[in-house]
Structures are given as structure tokens and as C-alpha cells.
mmCIF file of C-alpha atoms in Angstrom:
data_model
loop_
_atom_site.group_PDB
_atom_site.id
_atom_site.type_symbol
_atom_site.label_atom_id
_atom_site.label_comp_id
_atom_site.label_asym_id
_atom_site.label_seq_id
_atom_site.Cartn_x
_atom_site.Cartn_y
_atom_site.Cartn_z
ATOM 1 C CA UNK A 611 15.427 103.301 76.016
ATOM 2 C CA UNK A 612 18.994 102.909 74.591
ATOM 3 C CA UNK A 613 21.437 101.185 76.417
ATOM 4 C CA UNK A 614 22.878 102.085 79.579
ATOM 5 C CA UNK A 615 25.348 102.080 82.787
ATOM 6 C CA UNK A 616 24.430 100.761 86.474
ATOM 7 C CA UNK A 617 26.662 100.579 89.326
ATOM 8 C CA UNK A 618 25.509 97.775 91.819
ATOM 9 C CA UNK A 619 27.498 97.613 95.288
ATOM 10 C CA UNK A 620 28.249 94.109 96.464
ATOM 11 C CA UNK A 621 29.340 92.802 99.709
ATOM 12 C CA UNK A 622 33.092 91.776 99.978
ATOM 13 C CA UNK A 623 33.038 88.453 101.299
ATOM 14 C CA UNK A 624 30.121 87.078 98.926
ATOM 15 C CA UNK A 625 29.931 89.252 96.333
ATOM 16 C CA UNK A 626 26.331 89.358 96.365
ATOM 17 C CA UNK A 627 24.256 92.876 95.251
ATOM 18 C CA UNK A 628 23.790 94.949 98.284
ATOM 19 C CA UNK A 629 21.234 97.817 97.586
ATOM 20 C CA UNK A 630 19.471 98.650 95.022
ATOM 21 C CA UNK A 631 21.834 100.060 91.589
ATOM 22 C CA UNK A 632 22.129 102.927 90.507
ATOM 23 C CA UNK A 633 22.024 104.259 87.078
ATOM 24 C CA UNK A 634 25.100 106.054 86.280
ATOM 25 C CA UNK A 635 24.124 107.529 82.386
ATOM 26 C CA UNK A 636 20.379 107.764 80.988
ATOM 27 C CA UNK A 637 19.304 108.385 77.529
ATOM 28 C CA UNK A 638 18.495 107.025 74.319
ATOM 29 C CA UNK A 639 22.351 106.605 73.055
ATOM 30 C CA UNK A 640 23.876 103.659 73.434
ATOM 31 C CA UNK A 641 26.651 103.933 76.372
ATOM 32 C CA UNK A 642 29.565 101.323 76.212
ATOM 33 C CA UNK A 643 33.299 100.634 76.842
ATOM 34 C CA UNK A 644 33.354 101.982 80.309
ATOM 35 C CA UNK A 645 36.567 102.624 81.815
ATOM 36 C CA UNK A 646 36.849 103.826 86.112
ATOM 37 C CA UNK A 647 39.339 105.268 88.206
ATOM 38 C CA UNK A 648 39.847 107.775 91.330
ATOM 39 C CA UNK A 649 36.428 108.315 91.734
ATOM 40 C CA UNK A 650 35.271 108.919 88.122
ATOM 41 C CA UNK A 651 33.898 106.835 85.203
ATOM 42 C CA UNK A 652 34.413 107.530 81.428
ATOM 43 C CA UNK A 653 32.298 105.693 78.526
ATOM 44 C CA UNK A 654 32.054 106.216 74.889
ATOM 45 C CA UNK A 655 27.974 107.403 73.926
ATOM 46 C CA UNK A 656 27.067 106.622 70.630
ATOM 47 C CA UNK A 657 23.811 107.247 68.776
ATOM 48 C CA UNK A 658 22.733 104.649 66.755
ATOM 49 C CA UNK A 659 23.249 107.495 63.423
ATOM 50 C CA UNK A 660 26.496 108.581 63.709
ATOM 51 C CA UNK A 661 29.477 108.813 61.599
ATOM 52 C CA UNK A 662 33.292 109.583 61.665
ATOM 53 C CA UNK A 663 34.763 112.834 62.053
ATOM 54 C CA UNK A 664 38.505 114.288 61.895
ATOM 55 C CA UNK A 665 40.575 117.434 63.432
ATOM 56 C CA UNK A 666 43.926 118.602 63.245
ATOM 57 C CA UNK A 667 45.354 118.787 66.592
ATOM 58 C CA UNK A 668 48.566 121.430 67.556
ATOM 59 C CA UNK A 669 50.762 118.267 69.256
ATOM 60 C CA UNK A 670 52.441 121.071 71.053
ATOM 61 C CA UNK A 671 49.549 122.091 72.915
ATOM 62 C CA UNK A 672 46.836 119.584 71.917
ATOM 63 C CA UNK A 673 44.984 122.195 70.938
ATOM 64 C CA UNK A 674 42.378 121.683 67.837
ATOM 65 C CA UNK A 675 43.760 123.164 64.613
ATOM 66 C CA UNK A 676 41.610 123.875 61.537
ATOM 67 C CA UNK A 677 37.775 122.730 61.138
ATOM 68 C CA UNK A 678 36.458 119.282 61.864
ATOM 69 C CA UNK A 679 35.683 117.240 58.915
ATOM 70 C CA UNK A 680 33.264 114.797 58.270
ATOM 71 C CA UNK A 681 34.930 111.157 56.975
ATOM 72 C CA UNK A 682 31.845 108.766 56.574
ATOM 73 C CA UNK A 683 28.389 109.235 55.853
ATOM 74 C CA UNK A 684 25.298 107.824 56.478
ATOM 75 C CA UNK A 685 23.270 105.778 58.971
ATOM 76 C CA UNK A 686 24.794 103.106 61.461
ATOM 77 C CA UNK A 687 27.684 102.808 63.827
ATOM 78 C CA UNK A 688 31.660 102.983 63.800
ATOM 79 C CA UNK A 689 33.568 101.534 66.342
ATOM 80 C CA UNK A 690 36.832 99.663 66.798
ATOM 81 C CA UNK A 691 39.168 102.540 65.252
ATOM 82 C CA UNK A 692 42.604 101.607 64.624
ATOM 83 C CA UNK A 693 45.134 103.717 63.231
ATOM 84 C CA UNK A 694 48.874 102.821 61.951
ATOM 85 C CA UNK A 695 51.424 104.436 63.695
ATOM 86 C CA UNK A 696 52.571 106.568 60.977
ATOM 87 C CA UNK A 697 48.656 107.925 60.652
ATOM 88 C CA UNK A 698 48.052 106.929 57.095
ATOM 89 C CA UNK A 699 45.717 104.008 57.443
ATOM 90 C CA UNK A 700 42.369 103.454 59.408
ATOM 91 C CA UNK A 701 40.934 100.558 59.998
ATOM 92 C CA UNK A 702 36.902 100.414 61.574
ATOM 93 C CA UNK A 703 34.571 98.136 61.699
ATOM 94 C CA UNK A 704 30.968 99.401 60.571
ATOM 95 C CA UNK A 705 27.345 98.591 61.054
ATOM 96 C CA UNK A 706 24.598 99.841 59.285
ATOM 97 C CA UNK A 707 20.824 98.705 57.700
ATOM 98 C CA UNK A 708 21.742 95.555 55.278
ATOM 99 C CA UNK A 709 25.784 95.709 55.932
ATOM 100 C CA UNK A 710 27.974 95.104 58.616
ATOM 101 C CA UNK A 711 32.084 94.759 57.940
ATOM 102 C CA UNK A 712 35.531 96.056 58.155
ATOM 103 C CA UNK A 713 36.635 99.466 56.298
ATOM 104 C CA UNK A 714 40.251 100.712 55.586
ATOM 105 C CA UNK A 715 40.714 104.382 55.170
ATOM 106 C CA UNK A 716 43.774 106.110 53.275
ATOM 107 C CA UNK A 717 43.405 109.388 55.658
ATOM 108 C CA UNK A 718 45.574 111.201 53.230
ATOM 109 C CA UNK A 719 43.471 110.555 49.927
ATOM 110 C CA UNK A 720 40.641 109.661 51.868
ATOM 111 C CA UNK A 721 39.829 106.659 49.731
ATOM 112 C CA UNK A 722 38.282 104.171 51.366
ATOM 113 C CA UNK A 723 38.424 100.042 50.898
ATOM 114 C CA UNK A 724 36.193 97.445 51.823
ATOM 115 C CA UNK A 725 38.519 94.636 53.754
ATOM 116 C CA UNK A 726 36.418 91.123 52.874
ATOM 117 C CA UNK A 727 38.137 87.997 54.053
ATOM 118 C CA UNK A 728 37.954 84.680 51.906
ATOM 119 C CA UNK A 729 35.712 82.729 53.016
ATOM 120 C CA UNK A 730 33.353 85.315 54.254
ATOM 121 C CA UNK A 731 33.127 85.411 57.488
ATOM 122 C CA UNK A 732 31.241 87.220 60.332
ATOM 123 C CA UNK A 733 33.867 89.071 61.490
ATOM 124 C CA UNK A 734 35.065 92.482 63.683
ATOM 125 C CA UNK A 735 36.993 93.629 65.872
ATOM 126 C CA UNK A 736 39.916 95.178 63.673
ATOM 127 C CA UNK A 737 43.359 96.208 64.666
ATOM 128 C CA UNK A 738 45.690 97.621 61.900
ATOM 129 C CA UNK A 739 49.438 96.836 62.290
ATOM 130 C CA UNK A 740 51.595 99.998 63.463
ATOM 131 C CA UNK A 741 53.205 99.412 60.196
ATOM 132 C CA UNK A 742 49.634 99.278 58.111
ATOM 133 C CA UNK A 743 50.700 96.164 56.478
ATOM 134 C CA UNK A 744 48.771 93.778 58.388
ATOM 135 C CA UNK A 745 45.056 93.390 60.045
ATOM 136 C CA UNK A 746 44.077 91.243 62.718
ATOM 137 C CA UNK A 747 40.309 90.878 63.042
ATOM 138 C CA UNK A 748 38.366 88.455 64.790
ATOM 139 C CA UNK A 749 35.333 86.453 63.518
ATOM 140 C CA UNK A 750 32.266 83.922 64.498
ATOM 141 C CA UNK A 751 31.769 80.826 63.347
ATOM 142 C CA UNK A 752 28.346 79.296 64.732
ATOM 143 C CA UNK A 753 28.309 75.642 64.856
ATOM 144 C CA UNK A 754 27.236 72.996 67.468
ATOM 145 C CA UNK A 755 30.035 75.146 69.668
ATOM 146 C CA UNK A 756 30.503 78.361 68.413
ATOM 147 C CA UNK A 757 34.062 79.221 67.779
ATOM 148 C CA UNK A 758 36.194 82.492 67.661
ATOM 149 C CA UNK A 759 38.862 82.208 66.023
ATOM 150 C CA UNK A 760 41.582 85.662 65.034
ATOM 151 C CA UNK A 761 43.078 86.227 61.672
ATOM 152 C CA UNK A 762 46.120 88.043 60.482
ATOM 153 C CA UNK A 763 45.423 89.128 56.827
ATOM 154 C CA UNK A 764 48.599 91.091 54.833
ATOM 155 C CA UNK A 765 47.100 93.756 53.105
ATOM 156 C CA UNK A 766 49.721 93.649 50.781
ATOM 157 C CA UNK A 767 49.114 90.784 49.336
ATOM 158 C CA UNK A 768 45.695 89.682 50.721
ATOM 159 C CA UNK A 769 47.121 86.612 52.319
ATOM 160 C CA UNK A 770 45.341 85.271 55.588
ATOM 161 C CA UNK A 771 46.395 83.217 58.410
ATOM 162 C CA UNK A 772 44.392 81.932 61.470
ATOM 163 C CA UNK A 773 46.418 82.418 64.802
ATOM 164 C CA UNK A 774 44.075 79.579 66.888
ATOM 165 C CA UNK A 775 40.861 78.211 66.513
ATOM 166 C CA UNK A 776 38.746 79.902 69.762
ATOM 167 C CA UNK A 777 40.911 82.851 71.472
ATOM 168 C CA UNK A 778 37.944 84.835 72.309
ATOM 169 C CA UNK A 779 37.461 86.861 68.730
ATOM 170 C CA UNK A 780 38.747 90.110 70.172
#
């Protein structure tokens, strides 16, 4: 039935549910990274078959300029876009049937790179450098305790380094 948002009152001093929730989006999408404020709530929906798309935007007005184009292909998710602040580089992490990972996208040649960390690693959560030098991502590392642990990685010269051993992965 896809997945979802529910808002569920609670009492103040406890905390405990009071009333039954109420479901706030419905569908077959995939509803996440909700966000609240004066009264209204904003999420991203997905569908579990989407891909990437691009428009110029007027910065004067923030009006769209030209025709939207289409930047990826194919089944699966994108999420966790980062761009560098001079808008050359991308950076998303993918999933799709068989492959899951980290892509870096030249959005003027629109070539497109693989990132893959040594050792592998089950990673996400990219964030490209406002400079587009450097990516942090995070990873997983399942073990008796399972750890998640960030990397910086130089894209220049493919060098990694591991900020701390558990901070969360994100």
C-alpha cells in the first residue's frame, strides 16, 4: 500500500497517543522526508520507478526556462541529491533491481561516474563538497554491533579518510 504519513496527537504531560491518527497522505508512492510548519506539512512522494529530471530556471523570477530534461533512466529510486556550489557536479545515491550505490554527474557533459569506495562498503547518504572536490558518504558495517561510520573521499585523487567510527552514517 506504499508507504505513508500519520499524525498521532499526544497528551503534553505523558506523551502518550491520544485519539486515534490520522493519515495525512494515501497512495501507493512512497511518502518520506517530511518537513511541518504554520499549519502545513511538506514531504517528498516518490514512486518506486522514477528517475532524475532537469530545468532551467530564470533566477530573476524563478520562473522555468526551456524544456525539462530527462538525466537518468530506468527503474529504481534517486535520493540524497547534492550539488556543488558552482552547479557542475551531482552527487545521488541510487537504488535499483541488483544495484544500489553512489553516482556523480558532470551536469555540463552529462557524463556520469560510478563513486565505489575501497573496501566496498554498504554505503549512502552522499554530500558533495561546495567545491566538488570532496564526498562525504556514510556507510554500514554489520557486526556483533553494527557501526556507522562517515567517510571523506577526494575525488581528485580517490583518497579516503574515516572521520569516526559510529556518528550515525548520515
Amino acid at each position: 500500500r506504499g508507504v505513508t504519513l500519520w499524525r498521532q496527537r499526544l497528551t503534553p504531560v505523558t506523551l502518550e497517543p491520544a485519539g486515534e491518527p490520522e493519515c495525512l497522505s494515501r497512495g501507493t508512492e512512497l511518502d518520506s522526508f517530511p518537513t511541518a510548519g504554520a499549519g502545513r506539512v511538506a514531504f517528498v512522494r516518490t514512486h518506486p520507478d522514477h528517475n532524475l529530471w532537469a530545468s532551467g530556471l530564470d533566477t530573476a523570477t524563478g520562473t522555468v526556462r526551456g524544456s525539462l530534461r530527462r538525466l537518468t533512466r530506468g527503474p529504481g529510486v534517486v535520493t540524497q541529491l547534492s550539488v556543488s556550489h558552482d552547479g557542475r557536479t551531482l552527487s545521488r545515491f541510487f537504488a535499483r533491481p541488483g544495484a544500489a550505490g553512489i553516482m556523480l554527474r558532470d551536469l555540463g557533459s552529462g557524463s556520469e561516474t560510478a563513486f565505489t569506495p575501497e573496501p566496498p562498503l554498504e554505503y549512502g547518504y552522499p554530500a558533495i563538497s561546495p567545491s566538488g572536490w570532496q564526498l562525504v558518504y556514510g556507510a554500514r558495517l554489520v557486526g556483533p554491533r553494527v557501526m556507522r561510520p562517515i567517510f571523506v573521499a577526494s575525488l581528485a585523487d580517490g583518497t579516503t579518510r574515516k572521520l569516526g567510527d559510529d556518528l550515525g552514517g548520515r
